[in-house]
mmCIF file of C-alpha atoms in Angstrom:
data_model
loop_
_atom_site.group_PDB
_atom_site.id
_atom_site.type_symbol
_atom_site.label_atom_id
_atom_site.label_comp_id
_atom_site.label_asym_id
_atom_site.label_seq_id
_atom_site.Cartn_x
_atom_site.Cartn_y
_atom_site.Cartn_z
ATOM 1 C CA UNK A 24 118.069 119.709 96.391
ATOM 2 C CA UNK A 25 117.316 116.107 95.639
ATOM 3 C CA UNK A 26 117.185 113.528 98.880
ATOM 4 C CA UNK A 27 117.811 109.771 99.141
ATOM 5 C CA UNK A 28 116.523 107.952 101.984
ATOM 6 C CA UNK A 29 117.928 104.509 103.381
ATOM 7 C CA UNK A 30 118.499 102.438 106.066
ATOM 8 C CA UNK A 31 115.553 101.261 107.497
ATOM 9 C CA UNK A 32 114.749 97.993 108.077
ATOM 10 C CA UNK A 33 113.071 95.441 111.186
ATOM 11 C CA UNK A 34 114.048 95.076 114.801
ATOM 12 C CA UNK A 35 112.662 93.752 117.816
ATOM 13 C CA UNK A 36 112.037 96.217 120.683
ATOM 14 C CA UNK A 37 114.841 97.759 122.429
ATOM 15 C CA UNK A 38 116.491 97.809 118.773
ATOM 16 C CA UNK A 39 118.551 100.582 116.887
ATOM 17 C CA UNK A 40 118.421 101.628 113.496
ATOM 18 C CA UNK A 41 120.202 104.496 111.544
ATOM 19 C CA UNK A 42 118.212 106.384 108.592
ATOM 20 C CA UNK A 43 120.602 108.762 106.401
ATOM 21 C CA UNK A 44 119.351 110.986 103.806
ATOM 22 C CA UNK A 45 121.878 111.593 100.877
ATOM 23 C CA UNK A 46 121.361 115.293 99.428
ATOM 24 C CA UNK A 47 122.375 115.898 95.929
ATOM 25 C CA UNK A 48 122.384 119.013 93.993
ATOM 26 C CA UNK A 49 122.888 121.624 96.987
ATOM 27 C CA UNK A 50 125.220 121.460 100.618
ATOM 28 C CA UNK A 51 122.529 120.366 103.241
ATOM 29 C CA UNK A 52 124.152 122.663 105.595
ATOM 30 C CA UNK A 53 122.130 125.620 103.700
ATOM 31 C CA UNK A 54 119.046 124.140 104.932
ATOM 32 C CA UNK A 55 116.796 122.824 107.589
ATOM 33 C CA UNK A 56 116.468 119.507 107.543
ATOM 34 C CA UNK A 57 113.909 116.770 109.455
ATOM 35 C CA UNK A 58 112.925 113.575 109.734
ATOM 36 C CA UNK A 59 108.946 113.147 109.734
ATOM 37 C CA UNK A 60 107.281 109.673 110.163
ATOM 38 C CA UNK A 61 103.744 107.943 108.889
ATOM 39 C CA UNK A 62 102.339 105.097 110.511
ATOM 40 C CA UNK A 63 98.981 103.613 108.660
ATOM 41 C CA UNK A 64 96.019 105.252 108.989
ATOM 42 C CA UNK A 65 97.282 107.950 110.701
ATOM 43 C CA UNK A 66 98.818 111.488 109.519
ATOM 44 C CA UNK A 67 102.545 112.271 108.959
ATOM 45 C CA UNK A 68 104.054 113.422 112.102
ATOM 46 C CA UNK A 69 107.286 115.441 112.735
ATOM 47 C CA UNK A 70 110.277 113.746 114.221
ATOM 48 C CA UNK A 71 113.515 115.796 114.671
ATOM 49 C CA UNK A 72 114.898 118.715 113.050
ATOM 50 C CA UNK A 73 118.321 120.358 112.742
ATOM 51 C CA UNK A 74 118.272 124.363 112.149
ATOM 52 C CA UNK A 75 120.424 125.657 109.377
ATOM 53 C CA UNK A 76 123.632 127.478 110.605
ATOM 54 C CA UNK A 77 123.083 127.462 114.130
ATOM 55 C CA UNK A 78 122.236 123.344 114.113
ATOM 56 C CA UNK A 79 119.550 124.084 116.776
ATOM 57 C CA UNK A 80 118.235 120.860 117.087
ATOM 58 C CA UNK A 81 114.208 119.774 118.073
ATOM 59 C CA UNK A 82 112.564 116.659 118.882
ATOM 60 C CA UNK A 83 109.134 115.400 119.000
ATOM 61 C CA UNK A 84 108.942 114.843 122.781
ATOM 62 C CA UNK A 85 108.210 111.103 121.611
ATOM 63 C CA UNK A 86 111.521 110.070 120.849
ATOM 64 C CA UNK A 87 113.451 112.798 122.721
ATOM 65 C CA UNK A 88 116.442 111.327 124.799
ATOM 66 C CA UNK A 89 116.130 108.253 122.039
ATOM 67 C CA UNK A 90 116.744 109.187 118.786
ATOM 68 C CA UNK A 91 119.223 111.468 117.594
ATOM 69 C CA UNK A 92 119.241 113.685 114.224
ATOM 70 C CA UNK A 93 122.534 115.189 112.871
ATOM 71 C CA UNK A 94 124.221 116.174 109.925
ATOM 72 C CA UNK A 95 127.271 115.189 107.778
ATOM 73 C CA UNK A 96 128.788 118.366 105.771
ATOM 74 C CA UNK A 97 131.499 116.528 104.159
ATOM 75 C CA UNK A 98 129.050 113.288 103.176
ATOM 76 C CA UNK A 99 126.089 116.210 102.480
ATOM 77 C CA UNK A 100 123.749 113.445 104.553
ATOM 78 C CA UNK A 101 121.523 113.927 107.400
ATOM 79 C CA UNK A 102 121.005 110.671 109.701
ATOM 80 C CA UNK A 103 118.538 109.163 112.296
ATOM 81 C CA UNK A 104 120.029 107.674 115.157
ATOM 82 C CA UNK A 105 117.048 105.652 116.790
ATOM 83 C CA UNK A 106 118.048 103.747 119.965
ATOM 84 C CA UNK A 107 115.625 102.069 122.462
ATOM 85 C CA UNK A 108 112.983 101.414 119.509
ATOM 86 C CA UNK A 109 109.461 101.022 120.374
ATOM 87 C CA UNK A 110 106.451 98.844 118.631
ATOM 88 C CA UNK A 111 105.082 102.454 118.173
ATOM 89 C CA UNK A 112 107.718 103.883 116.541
ATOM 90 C CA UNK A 113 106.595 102.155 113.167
ATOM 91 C CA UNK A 114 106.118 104.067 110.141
ATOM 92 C CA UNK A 115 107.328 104.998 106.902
ATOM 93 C CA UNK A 116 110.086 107.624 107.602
ATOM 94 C CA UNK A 117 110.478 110.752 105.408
ATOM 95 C CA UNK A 118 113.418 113.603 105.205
ATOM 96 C CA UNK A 119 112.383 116.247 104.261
ATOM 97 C CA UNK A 120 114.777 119.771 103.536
ATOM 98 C CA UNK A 121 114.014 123.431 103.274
ATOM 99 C CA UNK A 122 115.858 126.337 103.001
ATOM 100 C CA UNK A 123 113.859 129.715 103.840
ATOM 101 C CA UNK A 124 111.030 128.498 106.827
ATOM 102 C CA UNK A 125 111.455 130.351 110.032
ATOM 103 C CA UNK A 126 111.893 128.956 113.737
ATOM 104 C CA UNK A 127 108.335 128.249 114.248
ATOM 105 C CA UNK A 128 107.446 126.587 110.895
ATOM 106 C CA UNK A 129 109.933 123.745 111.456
ATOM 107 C CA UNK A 130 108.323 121.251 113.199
ATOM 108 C CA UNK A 131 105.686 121.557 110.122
ATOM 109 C CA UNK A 132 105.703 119.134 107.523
ATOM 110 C CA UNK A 133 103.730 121.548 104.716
ATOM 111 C CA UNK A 134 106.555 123.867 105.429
ATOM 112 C CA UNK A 135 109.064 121.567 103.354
ATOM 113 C CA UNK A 136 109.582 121.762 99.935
ATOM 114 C CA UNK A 137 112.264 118.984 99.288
ATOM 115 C CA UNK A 138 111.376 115.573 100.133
ATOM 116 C CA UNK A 139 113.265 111.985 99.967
ATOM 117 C CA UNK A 140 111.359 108.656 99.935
ATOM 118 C CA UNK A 141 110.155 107.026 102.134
ATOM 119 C CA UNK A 142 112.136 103.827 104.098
ATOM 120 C CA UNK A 143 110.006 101.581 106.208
ATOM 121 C CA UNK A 144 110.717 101.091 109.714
ATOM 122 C CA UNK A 145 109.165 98.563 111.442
ATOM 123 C CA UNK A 146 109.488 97.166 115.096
ATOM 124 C CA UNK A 147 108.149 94.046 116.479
ATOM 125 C CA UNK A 148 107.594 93.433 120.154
#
């Protein structure tokens, strides 16, 4: 599966933004698929993930009860919804798709083998 990453962009604090990530090649809904971030300096971090079949979703507890990850079966995209943005939630964000890891791999980022670009995200207080 090939991924396309868009939609980020620069608010203030308190902002929202919405990331999708356009699959091509495969149906996303035969794989997991997460959103992992990078800020400068520092290592890339998991985000949110949605579970293949089931949709069993996880959060970093970060941006729990603020951002929201889901998934579009007809558009084959998975999206970002990040509400109540914070100066700290700047970084680069990444999808990132795989179909075979198990339950306690998926909050891994080495345990993904399709990755999009990344789109910058940056939020000014």
């Amino acid at each position: 599966v090939q991924l396309q990453a868009s939609g980020g962009g620069s608010v203030q604090t308190g902002g929202s933004l919405r990331l999708s990530c356009a699959a091509s090649g495969r149906a996303f809904r035969d794989y997991n698929g997460a959103w992992f971030r990078q800020a400068p300096g520092k290592e890339r971090e998991f985000v949110a993930a949605i579970r293949r079949g089931s949709g069993f979703l996880y959060y970093a507890d970060s941006v729990k009860g603020r951002f929201t990850i889901s998934r579009d079966s007809v558009k084959n995209t998975l999206y970002l919804q990040m509400n109540n943005l914070r100066p700290e939630d700047t970084a680069v964000y990444y999808c990132a798709a795989d179909e075979t890891l198990i339950t306690s791999q998926i909050r891994f980022a080495s345990a993904y083998d399709a990755w999009g670009q990344g789109t910058q995200v940056t939020v000014s207080s």
